[in-house]
Coordinates of C-alpha atoms in Angstrom, one line a residue:
Chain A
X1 CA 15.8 3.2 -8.7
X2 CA 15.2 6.5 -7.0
X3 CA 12.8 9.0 -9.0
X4 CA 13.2 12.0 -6.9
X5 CA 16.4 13.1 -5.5
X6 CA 16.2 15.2 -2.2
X7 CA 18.9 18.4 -1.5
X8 CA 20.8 18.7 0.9
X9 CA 21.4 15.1 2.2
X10 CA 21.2 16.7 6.1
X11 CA 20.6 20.3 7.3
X12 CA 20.8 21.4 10.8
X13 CA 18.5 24.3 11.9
X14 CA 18.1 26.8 14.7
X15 CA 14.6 26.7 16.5
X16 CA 12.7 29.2 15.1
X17 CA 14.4 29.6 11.7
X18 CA 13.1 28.4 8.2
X19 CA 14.3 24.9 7.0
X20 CA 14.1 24.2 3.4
X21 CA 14.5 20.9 1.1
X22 CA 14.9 20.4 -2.2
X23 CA 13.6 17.6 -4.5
X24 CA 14.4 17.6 -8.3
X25 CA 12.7 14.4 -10.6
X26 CA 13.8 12.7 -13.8
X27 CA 10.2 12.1 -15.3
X28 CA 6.5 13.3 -16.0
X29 CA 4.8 13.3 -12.3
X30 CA 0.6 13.4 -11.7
X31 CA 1.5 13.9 -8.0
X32 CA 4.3 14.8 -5.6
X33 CA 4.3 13.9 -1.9
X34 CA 6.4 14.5 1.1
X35 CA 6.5 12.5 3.8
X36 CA 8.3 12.6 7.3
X37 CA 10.1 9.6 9.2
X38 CA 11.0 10.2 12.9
X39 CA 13.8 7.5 14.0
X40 CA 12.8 4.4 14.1
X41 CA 9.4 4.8 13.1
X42 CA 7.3 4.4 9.7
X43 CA 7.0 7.1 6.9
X44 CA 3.9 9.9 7.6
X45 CA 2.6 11.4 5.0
X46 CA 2.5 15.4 5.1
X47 CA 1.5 16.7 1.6
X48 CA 0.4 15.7 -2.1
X49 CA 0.9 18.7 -4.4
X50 CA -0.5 17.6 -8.0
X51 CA 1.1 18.6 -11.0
X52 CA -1.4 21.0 -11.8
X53 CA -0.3 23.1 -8.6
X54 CA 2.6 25.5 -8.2
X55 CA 2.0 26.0 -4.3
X56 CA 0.4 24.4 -1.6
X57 CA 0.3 25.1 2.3
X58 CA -0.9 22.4 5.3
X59 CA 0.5 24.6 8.7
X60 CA 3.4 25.3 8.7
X61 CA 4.8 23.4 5.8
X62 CA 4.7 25.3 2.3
X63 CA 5.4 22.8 -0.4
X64 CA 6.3 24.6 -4.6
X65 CA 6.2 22.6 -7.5
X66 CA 7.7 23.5 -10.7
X67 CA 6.9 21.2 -13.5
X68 CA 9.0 22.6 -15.8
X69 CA 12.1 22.2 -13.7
X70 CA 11.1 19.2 -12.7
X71 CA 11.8 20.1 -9.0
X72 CA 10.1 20.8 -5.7
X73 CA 10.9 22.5 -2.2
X74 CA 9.0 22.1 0.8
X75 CA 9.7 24.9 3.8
X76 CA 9.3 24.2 7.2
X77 CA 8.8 27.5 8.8
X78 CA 9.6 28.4 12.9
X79 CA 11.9 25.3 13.4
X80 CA 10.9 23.2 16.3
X81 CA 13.1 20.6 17.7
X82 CA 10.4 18.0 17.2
X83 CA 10.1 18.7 13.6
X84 CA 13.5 16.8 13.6
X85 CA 13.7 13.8 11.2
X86 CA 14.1 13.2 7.6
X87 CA 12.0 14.3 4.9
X88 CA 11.0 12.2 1.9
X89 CA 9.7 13.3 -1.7
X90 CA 7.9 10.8 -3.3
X91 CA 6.3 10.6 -6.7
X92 CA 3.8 8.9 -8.9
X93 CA 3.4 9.2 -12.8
X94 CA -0.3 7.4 -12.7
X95 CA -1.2 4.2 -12.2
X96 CA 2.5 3.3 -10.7
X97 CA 3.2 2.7 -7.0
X98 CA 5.2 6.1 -5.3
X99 CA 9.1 6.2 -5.6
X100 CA 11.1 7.7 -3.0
X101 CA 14.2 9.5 -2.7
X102 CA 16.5 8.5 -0.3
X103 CA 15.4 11.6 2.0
X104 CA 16.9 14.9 3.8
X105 CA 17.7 14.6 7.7
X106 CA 16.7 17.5 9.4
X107 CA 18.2 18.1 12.9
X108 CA 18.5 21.2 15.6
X109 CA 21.8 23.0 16.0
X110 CA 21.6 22.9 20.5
Chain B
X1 CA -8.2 2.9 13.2
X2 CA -5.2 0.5 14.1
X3 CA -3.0 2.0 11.5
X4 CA -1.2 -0.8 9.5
X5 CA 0.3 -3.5 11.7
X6 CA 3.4 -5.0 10.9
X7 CA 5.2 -7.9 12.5
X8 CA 7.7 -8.9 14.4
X9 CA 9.4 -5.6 14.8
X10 CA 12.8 -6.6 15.2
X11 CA 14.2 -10.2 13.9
X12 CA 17.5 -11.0 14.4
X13 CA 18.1 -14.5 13.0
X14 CA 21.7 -16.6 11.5
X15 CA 22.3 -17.0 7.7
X16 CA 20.3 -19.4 6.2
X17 CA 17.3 -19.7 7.9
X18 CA 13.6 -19.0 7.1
X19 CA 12.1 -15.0 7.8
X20 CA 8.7 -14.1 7.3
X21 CA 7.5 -10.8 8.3
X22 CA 4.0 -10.1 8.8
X23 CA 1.7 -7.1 7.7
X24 CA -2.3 -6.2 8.6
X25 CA -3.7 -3.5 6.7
X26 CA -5.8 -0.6 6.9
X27 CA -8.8 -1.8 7.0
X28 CA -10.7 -1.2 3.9
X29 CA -7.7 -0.2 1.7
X30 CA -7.5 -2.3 -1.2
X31 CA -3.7 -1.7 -2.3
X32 CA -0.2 -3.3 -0.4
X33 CA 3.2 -2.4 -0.8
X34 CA 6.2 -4.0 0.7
X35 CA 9.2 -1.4 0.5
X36 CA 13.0 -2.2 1.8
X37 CA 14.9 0.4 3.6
X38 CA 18.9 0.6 3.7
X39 CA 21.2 3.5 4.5
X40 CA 23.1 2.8 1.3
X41 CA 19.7 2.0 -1.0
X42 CA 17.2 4.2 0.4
X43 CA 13.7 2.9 -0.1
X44 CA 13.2 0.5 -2.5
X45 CA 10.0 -1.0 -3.4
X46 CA 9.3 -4.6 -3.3
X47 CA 6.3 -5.8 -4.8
X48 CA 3.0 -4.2 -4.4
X49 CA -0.8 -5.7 -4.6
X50 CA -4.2 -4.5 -5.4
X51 CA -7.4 -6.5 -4.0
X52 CA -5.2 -8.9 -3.3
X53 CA -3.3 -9.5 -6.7
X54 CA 0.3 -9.2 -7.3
X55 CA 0.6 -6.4 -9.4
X56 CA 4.4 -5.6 -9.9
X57 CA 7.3 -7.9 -8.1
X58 CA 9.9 -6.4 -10.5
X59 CA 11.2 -5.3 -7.2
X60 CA 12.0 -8.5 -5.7
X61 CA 15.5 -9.1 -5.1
X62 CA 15.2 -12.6 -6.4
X63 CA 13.8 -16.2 -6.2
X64 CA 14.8 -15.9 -2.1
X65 CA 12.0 -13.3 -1.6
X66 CA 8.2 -14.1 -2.2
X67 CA 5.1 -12.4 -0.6
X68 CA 1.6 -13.2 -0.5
X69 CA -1.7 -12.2 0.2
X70 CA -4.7 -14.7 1.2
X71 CA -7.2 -12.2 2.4
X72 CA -7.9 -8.2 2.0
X73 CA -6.3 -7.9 5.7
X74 CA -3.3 -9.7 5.6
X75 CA 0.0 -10.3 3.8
X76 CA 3.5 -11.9 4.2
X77 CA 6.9 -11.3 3.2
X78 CA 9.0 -14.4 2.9
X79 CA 12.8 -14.4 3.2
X80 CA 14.5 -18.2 2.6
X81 CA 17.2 -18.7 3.1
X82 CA 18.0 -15.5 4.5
X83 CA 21.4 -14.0 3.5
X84 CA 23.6 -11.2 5.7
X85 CA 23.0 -8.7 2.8
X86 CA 19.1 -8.9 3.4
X87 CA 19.5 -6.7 7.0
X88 CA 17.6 -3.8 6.5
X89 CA 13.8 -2.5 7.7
X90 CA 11.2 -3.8 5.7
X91 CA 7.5 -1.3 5.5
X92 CA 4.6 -2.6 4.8
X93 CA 2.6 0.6 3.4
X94 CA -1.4 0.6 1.8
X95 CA -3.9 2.7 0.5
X96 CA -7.1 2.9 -1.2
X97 CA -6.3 3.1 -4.6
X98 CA -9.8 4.5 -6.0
X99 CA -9.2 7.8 -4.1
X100 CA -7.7 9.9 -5.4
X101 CA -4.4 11.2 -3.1
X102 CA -2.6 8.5 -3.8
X103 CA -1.5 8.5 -0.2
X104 CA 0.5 5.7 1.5
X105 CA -0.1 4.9 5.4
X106 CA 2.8 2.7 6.2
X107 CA 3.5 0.6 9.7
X108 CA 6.3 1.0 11.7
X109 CA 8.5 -1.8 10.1
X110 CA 10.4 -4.9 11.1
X111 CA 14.1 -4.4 11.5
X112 CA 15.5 -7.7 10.3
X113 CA 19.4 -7.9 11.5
X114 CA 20.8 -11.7 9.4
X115 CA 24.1 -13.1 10.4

């Protein structure tokens, strides 16, 4: 079963705006991850933020944590057409292999 | 670094017969996982390994799934018989589970199409 939940389900962006997805949890984390799957392709790993951590930044990705909501966003700023393709959370609570959400497709409005 | 290898990447095969699907992993990375993907399901988490041990196969469909692993630098996912409802990608994902980022490097998949 699916710990995280990612929000929206798809979001279409303009080049050059900010794109940001929501991921909200049902249990105690030690680490939250995001990871990015073009079409067709494998899962890539983009982030760990640790539950210790409110904000973290790799580029242009900015990824919050809020424990105590149990939730986490993860902004994608100046849109590119290549960043298009979904966006996973994924958590671990420990010693437990990561669970995934069923992800957020990002696209470009042409 | 090859990356994790996975193998065949697309099987189309008739209900009833035999899959297996093929994984190489980073080497040096002591921990396997075999995760499902569906539209409907998202993805789901088979059964996962460290040095080689099944840890967790509370995953596992049922008794028409196994895996294994004979050696640090491979593993199998077996399918028999293979039903219509098993279409979906299959990942094969590891990591080195002593560090501590807890991050996955996954292969491209096999696309399995039954039936």
């Amino acid at each position: 079963s699916q710990q995280g939940e990612e929000d929206p389900q798809a979001l279409s962006i303009q080049e050059g705006e900010n794109a940001t997805m929501n991921c909200s949890y049902k249990t105690s984390i030690n680490n939250l991850q995001w990871y990015r799957q073009n079409s067709g392709r494998g899962l890539v790993h983009l982030i760990l933020i640790r539950s210790n951590e409110s904000e973290k930044h790799s580029g242009r990705l900015r990824v919050t944590l809020d424990t105590s909501k149990k939730s986490s966003s993860l902004l994608i700023t100046a849109f590119r057409a290549a960043d298009t393709a979904s966006y996973f959370c994924a958590t671990d609570s420990g010693n437990t292999p990561l669970v995934f959400g069923k992800g957020t497709r990002l696209s470009v409005i042409a | 670094d090859a990356g994790v290898i996975q193998s065949p990447r697309h099987e189309v095969t008739e209900m009833g017969q035999e899959v297996t699907l093929r994984c190489k992993p980073i080497s040096g990375h002591n921990s396997l996982f075999w995760y499902r993907q569906t539209m409907m399901r998202g993805l789901e988490l088979l059964i996962y390994f460290n040095n080689n041990v099944p840890i967790d196969d509370s995953g596992m469909p049922e008794d028409r799934f196994s895996a294994k692993m004979p050696n640090a630098s491979f593993s199998t996912l077996k399918i028999q018989p293979s039903e219509p409802r098993d279409s979906a990608v299959y990942f094969c994902a590891s990591s080195h589970s002593s560090r501590n980022t807890g991050e996955l490097f996954f292969g491209e998949g096999s696309r399995l199409t039954v039936l």
